[in-house]
Amino acid sequence: MISLVIGNKNYSSWSMRPWVLLKALDIPFQEVMLKFHSPEWDQHIANYSPSKQVPVLWDGEVGNSHSICVWESNAIYEYLAEQFPTHGVWPQDKMARTHARAIVAEMHAGFRPLRLAMPMNIRSRFPGLGMNADVEKNINRLESLWRQARMRFGSPSGSGPFLFGAFSAADAMFAPVVMRFMTYTPPLAADTEAYCTAVRAHPAVAAWIIDALAENEFVAEDEPYASSPA
């Protein structure tokens, strides 16, 4: 049985990425929630996660040295693609699949200004905050990535409104960016707004949002625009 160790759904963008993909592709898994700064986090994180970060996927008993442990979102995606080759983790077409892996890697490694200035916070709304010249460059690059993927691969496939047609690891990787745009409402092109609407409406993403809105923990380091809970 696969288990996914995650942090707070309101804040943890990296936890969201594999969780949403597992849900979207109907891969059974057990959610193991460790809230940030909780007694459960302090007690278990060192045993559950080699990096002491989330997410972490376990295939087998969580924390057992004989189980398979996979950390880092990209590595989790690749493990899922190996274990579930017919579930559509990546696009079937070789060119589309290569392109998807490249943009996922770019997201994983880059966009630091956006991450810092607009941290994921699904519960809150901070319209207009977080924008600066570097963030604007990040957003322009994201819009270009999404536009190119949808025009080149998504629309021609006829299989859905997502980057490569059907929902895949690429859309799961960018889902937290869509959450950021929902919170900070930067100016976006019409085609970007359409893509964001499609991502938010996906049942797996919608389920994550519902869970995030039900949380009430306030994590100060993830709240640069609030000094206390609303």
PDB file of C-alpha atoms in Angstrom:
ATOM      1  CA  MET A   1       0.000   0.000   0.000  1.00  0.00           C
ATOM      2  CA  ILE A   2       1.256   3.457  -0.906  1.00  0.00           C
ATOM      3  CA  SER A   3       1.281   6.134   1.786  1.00  0.00           C
ATOM      4  CA  LEU A   4       1.953   9.822   1.232  1.00  0.00           C
ATOM      5  CA  VAL A   5       3.302  11.900   4.112  1.00  0.00           C
ATOM      6  CA  ILE A   6       2.258  15.532   3.726  1.00  0.00           C
ATOM      7  CA  GLY A   7       2.073  18.831   5.588  1.00  0.00           C
ATOM      8  CA  ASN A   8      -0.685  21.424   5.978  1.00  0.00           C
ATOM      9  CA  LYS A   9      -2.884  21.575   2.900  1.00  0.00           C
ATOM     10  CA  ASN A  10      -3.315  25.330   3.174  1.00  0.00           C
ATOM     11  CA  TYR A  11       0.414  25.991   2.964  1.00  0.00           C
ATOM     12  CA  SER A  12       2.342  22.985   1.655  1.00  0.00           C
ATOM     13  CA  SER A  13       2.656  23.429  -2.086  1.00  0.00           C
ATOM     14  CA  TRP A  14       5.066  20.516  -2.428  1.00  0.00           C
ATOM     15  CA  SER A  15       2.683  18.197  -0.595  1.00  0.00           C
ATOM     16  CA  MET A  16      -0.099  19.227  -2.953  1.00  0.00           C
ATOM     17  CA  ARG A  17       1.762  18.121  -6.070  1.00  0.00           C
ATOM     18  CA  PRO A  18       1.905  14.327  -5.599  1.00  0.00           C
ATOM     19  CA  TRP A  19      -1.354  14.199  -3.604  1.00  0.00           C
ATOM     20  CA  VAL A  20      -3.305  15.781  -6.447  1.00  0.00           C
ATOM     21  CA  LEU A  21      -1.691  13.497  -9.003  1.00  0.00           C
ATOM     22  CA  LEU A  22      -2.487  10.360  -7.012  1.00  0.00           C
ATOM     23  CA  LYS A  23      -6.105  11.477  -6.623  1.00  0.00           C
ATOM     24  CA  ALA A  24      -6.457  12.521 -10.252  1.00  0.00           C
ATOM     25  CA  LEU A  25      -5.167   9.193 -11.553  1.00  0.00           C
ATOM     26  CA  ASP A  26      -7.208   7.101  -9.090  1.00  0.00           C
ATOM     27  CA  ILE A  27      -4.128   5.512  -7.542  1.00  0.00           C
ATOM     28  CA  PRO A  28      -5.081   4.240  -4.065  1.00  0.00           C
ATOM     29  CA  PHE A  29      -3.010   5.668  -1.215  1.00  0.00           C
ATOM     30  CA  GLN A  30      -3.136   6.454   2.471  1.00  0.00           C
ATOM     31  CA  GLU A  31      -2.659  10.073   3.533  1.00  0.00           C
ATOM     32  CA  VAL A  32      -0.364  10.637   6.516  1.00  0.00           C
ATOM     33  CA  MET A  33      -0.742  14.207   7.751  1.00  0.00           C
ATOM     34  CA  LEU A  34       1.989  15.840   9.829  1.00  0.00           C
ATOM     35  CA  LYS A  35       0.976  19.408  10.600  1.00  0.00           C
ATOM     36  CA  PHE A  36       3.882  21.854  10.701  1.00  0.00           C
ATOM     37  CA  HIS A  37       5.177  22.578  14.235  1.00  0.00           C
ATOM     38  CA  SER A  38       2.869  19.956  15.728  1.00  0.00           C
ATOM     39  CA  PRO A  39       3.856  17.287  18.270  1.00  0.00           C
ATOM     40  CA  GLU A  40       3.244  14.691  15.530  1.00  0.00           C
ATOM     41  CA  TRP A  41       5.706  16.470  13.249  1.00  0.00           C
ATOM     42  CA  ASP A  42       8.362  16.613  15.957  1.00  0.00           C
ATOM     43  CA  GLN A  43       7.816  12.970  16.836  1.00  0.00           C
ATOM     44  CA  HIS A  44       7.729  11.415  13.367  1.00  0.00           C
ATOM     45  CA  ILE A  45       9.363  13.572  10.689  1.00  0.00           C
ATOM     46  CA  ALA A  46      12.917  12.287  11.201  1.00  0.00           C
ATOM     47  CA  ASN A  47      11.743   8.686  10.862  1.00  0.00           C
ATOM     48  CA  TYR A  48       9.340   9.324   8.001  1.00  0.00           C
ATOM     49  CA  SER A  49      11.489  11.617   5.852  1.00  0.00           C
ATOM     50  CA  PRO A  50      15.236  11.346   5.130  1.00  0.00           C
ATOM     51  CA  SER A  51      15.271  15.068   4.266  1.00  0.00           C
ATOM     52  CA  LYS A  52      12.989  15.961   7.207  1.00  0.00           C
ATOM     53  CA  GLN A  53      10.707  17.607   4.668  1.00  0.00           C
ATOM     54  CA  VAL A  54       7.446  16.686   2.973  1.00  0.00           C
ATOM     55  CA  PRO A  55       6.154  15.145   0.785  1.00  0.00           C
ATOM     56  CA  VAL A  56       7.435  11.597   1.161  1.00  0.00           C
ATOM     57  CA  LEU A  57       5.961   8.525  -0.500  1.00  0.00           C
ATOM     58  CA  TRP A  58       6.238   5.136   1.160  1.00  0.00           C
ATOM     59  CA  ASP A  59       5.504   1.878  -0.648  1.00  0.00           C
ATOM     60  CA  GLY A  60       4.992  -0.462   2.284  1.00  0.00           C
ATOM     61  CA  GLU A  61       4.856   0.299   5.983  1.00  0.00           C
ATOM     62  CA  VAL A  62       5.663   3.943   6.720  1.00  0.00           C
ATOM     63  CA  GLY A  63       9.001   4.321   8.478  1.00  0.00           C
ATOM     64  CA  ASN A  64       9.993   0.685   7.965  1.00  0.00           C
ATOM     65  CA  SER A  65      13.552   0.327   6.672  1.00  0.00           C
ATOM     66  CA  HIS A  66      12.414  -2.543   4.432  1.00  0.00           C
ATOM     67  CA  SER A  67       9.822  -0.359   2.676  1.00  0.00           C
ATOM     68  CA  ILE A  68      10.519   1.803  -0.368  1.00  0.00           C
ATOM     69  CA  CYS A  69      10.845   5.483   0.531  1.00  0.00           C
ATOM     70  CA  VAL A  70      10.716   8.200  -2.138  1.00  0.00           C
ATOM     71  CA  TRP A  71      11.126  11.888  -1.366  1.00  0.00           C
ATOM     72  CA  GLU A  72      11.132  14.958  -3.640  1.00  0.00           C
ATOM     73  CA  SER A  73       8.153  15.517  -5.933  1.00  0.00           C
ATOM     74  CA  ASN A  74       9.954  14.737  -9.191  1.00  0.00           C
ATOM     75  CA  ALA A  75      11.253  11.439  -7.833  1.00  0.00           C
ATOM     76  CA  ILE A  76       7.750  10.574  -6.624  1.00  0.00           C
ATOM     77  CA  TYR A  77       6.354  11.276 -10.100  1.00  0.00           C
ATOM     78  CA  GLU A  78       8.926   9.006 -11.719  1.00  0.00           C
ATOM     79  CA  TYR A  79       8.281   6.229  -9.211  1.00  0.00           C
ATOM     80  CA  LEU A  80       4.560   6.431  -9.888  1.00  0.00           C
ATOM     81  CA  ALA A  81       5.200   6.339 -13.638  1.00  0.00           C
ATOM     82  CA  GLU A  82       7.233   3.152 -13.186  1.00  0.00           C
ATOM     83  CA  GLN A  83       4.722   1.470 -10.898  1.00  0.00           C
ATOM     84  CA  PHE A  84       1.601   2.563 -12.780  1.00  0.00           C
ATOM     85  CA  PRO A  85       2.667   2.803 -16.441  1.00  0.00           C
ATOM     86  CA  THR A  86      -0.898   2.829 -17.807  1.00  0.00           C
ATOM     87  CA  HIS A  87      -2.307   5.522 -15.504  1.00  0.00           C
ATOM     88  CA  GLY A  88      -1.076   8.540 -17.483  1.00  0.00           C
ATOM     89  CA  VAL A  89       1.440  10.095 -15.113  1.00  0.00           C
ATOM     90  CA  TRP A  90       3.151  11.432 -18.243  1.00  0.00           C
ATOM     91  CA  PRO A  91       1.759  11.946 -21.765  1.00  0.00           C
ATOM     92  CA  GLN A  92       1.967   8.889 -24.022  1.00  0.00           C
ATOM     93  CA  ASP A  93       3.520  10.709 -26.974  1.00  0.00           C
ATOM     94  CA  LYS A  94       7.317  10.780 -26.703  1.00  0.00           C
ATOM     95  CA  MET A  95       7.702  14.418 -27.707  1.00  0.00           C
ATOM     96  CA  ALA A  96       4.934  15.540 -25.370  1.00  0.00           C
ATOM     97  CA  ARG A  97       6.333  13.407 -22.553  1.00  0.00           C
ATOM     98  CA  THR A  98       9.806  14.893 -22.968  1.00  0.00           C
ATOM     99  CA  HIS A  99       8.375  18.405 -23.006  1.00  0.00           C
ATOM    100  CA  ALA A 100       6.305  17.676 -19.893  1.00  0.00           C
ATOM    101  CA  ARG A 101       9.333  16.427 -17.988  1.00  0.00           C
ATOM    102  CA  ALA A 102      11.310  19.515 -18.984  1.00  0.00           C
ATOM    103  CA  ILE A 103       8.741  22.043 -17.784  1.00  0.00           C
ATOM    104  CA  VAL A 104       8.162  20.092 -14.571  1.00  0.00           C
ATOM    105  CA  ALA A 105      11.911  20.167 -13.905  1.00  0.00           C
ATOM    106  CA  GLU A 106      11.988  23.911 -14.602  1.00  0.00           C
ATOM    107  CA  MET A 107       9.187  24.477 -12.093  1.00  0.00           C
ATOM    108  CA  HIS A 108      10.872  22.264  -9.516  1.00  0.00           C
ATOM    109  CA  ALA A 109      14.181  24.106  -9.772  1.00  0.00           C
ATOM    110  CA  GLY A 110      13.110  27.673 -10.476  1.00  0.00           C
ATOM    111  CA  PHE A 111      10.656  30.500  -9.900  1.00  0.00           C
ATOM    112  CA  ARG A 112      12.139  31.381  -6.520  1.00  0.00           C
ATOM    113  CA  PRO A 113      10.958  35.030  -6.567  1.00  0.00           C
ATOM    114  CA  LEU A 114       7.358  33.876  -7.023  1.00  0.00           C
ATOM    115  CA  ARG A 115       7.690  31.264  -4.292  1.00  0.00           C
ATOM    116  CA  LEU A 116       9.045  33.793  -1.801  1.00  0.00           C
ATOM    117  CA  ALA A 117       6.780  36.740  -2.575  1.00  0.00           C
ATOM    118  CA  MET A 118       3.591  34.734  -3.127  1.00  0.00           C
ATOM    119  CA  PRO A 119       3.682  31.679  -0.840  1.00  0.00           C
ATOM    120  CA  MET A 120       0.766  29.307  -1.193  1.00  0.00           C
ATOM    121  CA  ASN A 121      -2.042  30.246   1.185  1.00  0.00           C
ATOM    122  CA  ILE A 122      -5.340  28.868  -0.067  1.00  0.00           C
ATOM    123  CA  ARG A 123      -7.440  30.258   2.794  1.00  0.00           C
ATOM    124  CA  SER A 124      -6.403  33.874   2.313  1.00  0.00           C
ATOM    125  CA  ARG A 125      -6.871  36.576  -0.300  1.00  0.00           C
ATOM    126  CA  PHE A 126      -4.174  39.212  -0.779  1.00  0.00           C
ATOM    127  CA  PRO A 127      -5.024  40.853  -4.119  1.00  0.00           C
ATOM    128  CA  GLY A 128      -2.145  42.831  -5.555  1.00  0.00           C
ATOM    129  CA  LEU A 129       0.406  41.847  -2.925  1.00  0.00           C
ATOM    130  CA  GLY A 130       3.696  40.148  -3.701  1.00  0.00           C
ATOM    131  CA  MET A 131       4.234  41.662  -7.132  1.00  0.00           C
ATOM    132  CA  ASN A 132       7.682  42.937  -8.075  1.00  0.00           C
ATOM    133  CA  ALA A 133       9.830  42.946 -11.201  1.00  0.00           C
ATOM    134  CA  ASP A 134      11.274  39.472 -10.623  1.00  0.00           C
ATOM    135  CA  VAL A 135       7.869  37.989  -9.830  1.00  0.00           C
ATOM    136  CA  GLU A 136       6.476  39.565 -12.984  1.00  0.00           C
ATOM    137  CA  LYS A 137       9.229  37.868 -15.000  1.00  0.00           C
ATOM    138  CA  ASN A 138       8.341  34.557 -13.368  1.00  0.00           C
ATOM    139  CA  ILE A 139       4.668  34.999 -14.201  1.00  0.00           C
ATOM    140  CA  ASN A 140       5.470  35.907 -17.796  1.00  0.00           C
ATOM    141  CA  ARG A 141       7.574  32.769 -18.105  1.00  0.00           C
ATOM    142  CA  LEU A 142       4.832  30.617 -16.589  1.00  0.00           C
ATOM    143  CA  GLU A 143       2.238  32.031 -18.956  1.00  0.00           C
ATOM    144  CA  SER A 144       4.554  31.299 -21.867  1.00  0.00           C
ATOM    145  CA  LEU A 145       5.182  27.723 -20.696  1.00  0.00           C
ATOM    146  CA  TRP A 146       1.495  27.023 -20.258  1.00  0.00           C
ATOM    147  CA  ARG A 147       0.515  28.662 -23.550  1.00  0.00           C
ATOM    148  CA  GLN A 148       3.121  26.776 -25.565  1.00  0.00           C
ATOM    149  CA  ALA A 149       2.249  23.413 -24.016  1.00  0.00           C
ATOM    150  CA  ARG A 150      -1.490  23.834 -24.511  1.00  0.00           C
ATOM    151  CA  MET A 151      -1.156  25.087 -28.086  1.00  0.00           C
ATOM    152  CA  ARG A 152       1.405  22.495 -29.141  1.00  0.00           C
ATOM    153  CA  PHE A 153       0.165  19.448 -27.260  1.00  0.00           C
ATOM    154  CA  GLY A 154      -2.979  20.079 -25.231  1.00  0.00           C
ATOM    155  CA  SER A 155      -5.457  21.418 -27.763  1.00  0.00           C
ATOM    156  CA  PRO A 156      -4.358  19.137 -30.641  1.00  0.00           C
ATOM    157  CA  SER A 157      -4.799  16.078 -28.412  1.00  0.00           C
ATOM    158  CA  GLY A 158      -8.504  16.789 -27.960  1.00  0.00           C
ATOM    159  CA  SER A 159      -8.379  14.951 -24.623  1.00  0.00           C
ATOM    160  CA  GLY A 160      -8.927  17.821 -22.207  1.00  0.00           C
ATOM    161  CA  PRO A 161      -8.196  21.446 -21.270  1.00  0.00           C
ATOM    162  CA  PHE A 162      -4.883  20.785 -19.548  1.00  0.00           C
ATOM    163  CA  LEU A 163      -1.279  21.323 -20.611  1.00  0.00           C
ATOM    164  CA  PHE A 164      -1.052  18.060 -22.532  1.00  0.00           C
ATOM    165  CA  GLY A 165      -4.758  17.386 -22.898  1.00  0.00           C
ATOM    166  CA  ALA A 166      -5.490  14.975 -20.072  1.00  0.00           C
ATOM    167  CA  PHE A 167      -4.464  15.885 -16.525  1.00  0.00           C
ATOM    168  CA  SER A 168      -0.890  14.716 -15.881  1.00  0.00           C
ATOM    169  CA  ALA A 169       2.114  15.254 -13.618  1.00  0.00           C
ATOM    170  CA  ALA A 170       2.705  18.568 -15.380  1.00  0.00           C
ATOM    171  CA  ASP A 171      -0.644  19.968 -14.257  1.00  0.00           C
ATOM    172  CA  ALA A 172      -0.119  18.620 -10.742  1.00  0.00           C
ATOM    173  CA  MET A 173       3.255  20.367 -10.585  1.00  0.00           C
ATOM    174  CA  PHE A 174       1.727  23.703 -11.556  1.00  0.00           C
ATOM    175  CA  ALA A 175      -1.448  23.380  -9.458  1.00  0.00           C
ATOM    176  CA  PRO A 176       0.103  25.268  -6.496  1.00  0.00           C
ATOM    177  CA  VAL A 177       0.925  28.136  -8.852  1.00  0.00           C
ATOM    178  CA  VAL A 178      -2.757  28.276  -9.758  1.00  0.00           C
ATOM    179  CA  MET A 179      -3.482  28.471  -6.018  1.00  0.00           C
ATOM    180  CA  ARG A 180      -1.073  31.381  -5.700  1.00  0.00           C
ATOM    181  CA  PHE A 181      -2.768  33.220  -8.549  1.00  0.00           C
ATOM    182  CA  MET A 182      -6.107  32.663  -6.792  1.00  0.00           C
ATOM    183  CA  THR A 183      -4.739  34.262  -3.604  1.00  0.00           C
ATOM    184  CA  TYR A 184      -2.774  37.199  -5.025  1.00  0.00           C
ATOM    185  CA  THR A 185      -4.760  37.825  -8.246  1.00  0.00           C
ATOM    186  CA  PRO A 186      -1.951  39.159 -10.445  1.00  0.00           C
ATOM    187  CA  PRO A 187      -2.937  40.344 -13.938  1.00  0.00           C
ATOM    188  CA  LEU A 188      -3.145  37.314 -16.231  1.00  0.00           C
ATOM    189  CA  ALA A 189      -3.885  36.740 -19.898  1.00  0.00           C
ATOM    190  CA  ALA A 190      -7.269  35.301 -20.841  1.00  0.00           C
ATOM    191  CA  ASP A 191      -5.824  31.919 -21.816  1.00  0.00           C
ATOM    192  CA  THR A 192      -3.989  31.725 -18.489  1.00  0.00           C
ATOM    193  CA  GLU A 193      -7.218  32.457 -16.629  1.00  0.00           C
ATOM    194  CA  ALA A 194      -8.957  29.717 -18.616  1.00  0.00           C
ATOM    195  CA  TYR A 195      -6.273  27.207 -17.684  1.00  0.00           C
ATOM    196  CA  CYS A 196      -6.437  28.227 -14.014  1.00  0.00           C
ATOM    197  CA  THR A 197     -10.211  27.764 -14.057  1.00  0.00           C
ATOM    198  CA  ALA A 198      -9.820  24.258 -15.486  1.00  0.00           C
ATOM    199  CA  VAL A 199      -7.237  23.293 -12.870  1.00  0.00           C
ATOM    200  CA  ARG A 200      -9.320  24.605  -9.957  1.00  0.00           C
ATOM    201  CA  ALA A 201     -12.351  22.704 -11.262  1.00  0.00           C
ATOM    202  CA  HIS A 202     -10.559  19.372 -11.477  1.00  0.00           C
ATOM    203  CA  PRO A 203     -12.038  17.091  -8.778  1.00  0.00           C
ATOM    204  CA  ALA A 204      -8.641  16.278  -7.258  1.00  0.00           C
ATOM    205  CA  VAL A 205      -7.680  19.939  -6.962  1.00  0.00           C
ATOM    206  CA  ALA A 206     -11.132  20.886  -5.700  1.00  0.00           C
ATOM    207  CA  ALA A 207     -10.866  18.211  -2.995  1.00  0.00           C
ATOM    208  CA  TRP A 208      -7.511  19.596  -1.844  1.00  0.00           C
ATOM    209  CA  ILE A 209      -8.951  23.115  -1.697  1.00  0.00           C
ATOM    210  CA  ILE A 210     -11.883  21.952   0.441  1.00  0.00           C
ATOM    211  CA  ASP A 211      -9.504  20.314   2.912  1.00  0.00           C
ATOM    212  CA  ALA A 212      -7.246  23.379   2.974  1.00  0.00           C
ATOM    213  CA  LEU A 213     -10.148  25.696   3.741  1.00  0.00           C
ATOM    214  CA  ALA A 214     -11.091  23.510   6.705  1.00  0.00           C
ATOM    215  CA  GLU A 215      -7.698  23.962   8.374  1.00  0.00           C
ATOM    216  CA  ASN A 216      -7.217  26.643  11.010  1.00  0.00           C
ATOM    217  CA  GLU A 217      -3.511  26.460  11.838  1.00  0.00           C
ATOM    218  CA  PHE A 218      -1.535  29.691  11.451  1.00  0.00           C
ATOM    219  CA  VAL A 219       2.081  29.141  10.361  1.00  0.00           C
ATOM    220  CA  ALA A 220       3.878  32.455  10.773  1.00  0.00           C
ATOM    221  CA  GLU A 221       6.731  31.828   8.323  1.00  0.00           C
ATOM    222  CA  ASP A 222       4.188  31.128   5.578  1.00  0.00           C
ATOM    223  CA  GLU A 223       2.227  34.298   6.373  1.00  0.00           C
ATOM    224  CA  PRO A 224       4.292  37.310   5.238  1.00  0.00           C
ATOM    225  CA  TYR A 225       1.161  39.450   4.865  1.00  0.00           C
ATOM    226  CA  ALA A 226      -0.591  38.640   8.164  1.00  0.00           C
ATOM    227  CA  SER A 227       0.618  38.880  11.751  1.00  0.00           C
ATOM    228  CA  SER A 228      -2.157  36.758  13.243  1.00  0.00           C
ATOM    229  CA  PRO A 229      -5.069  34.564  12.131  1.00  0.00           C
ATOM    230  CA  ALA A 230      -7.914  36.464  10.494  1.00  0.00           C
TER     231      ALA A 230
END
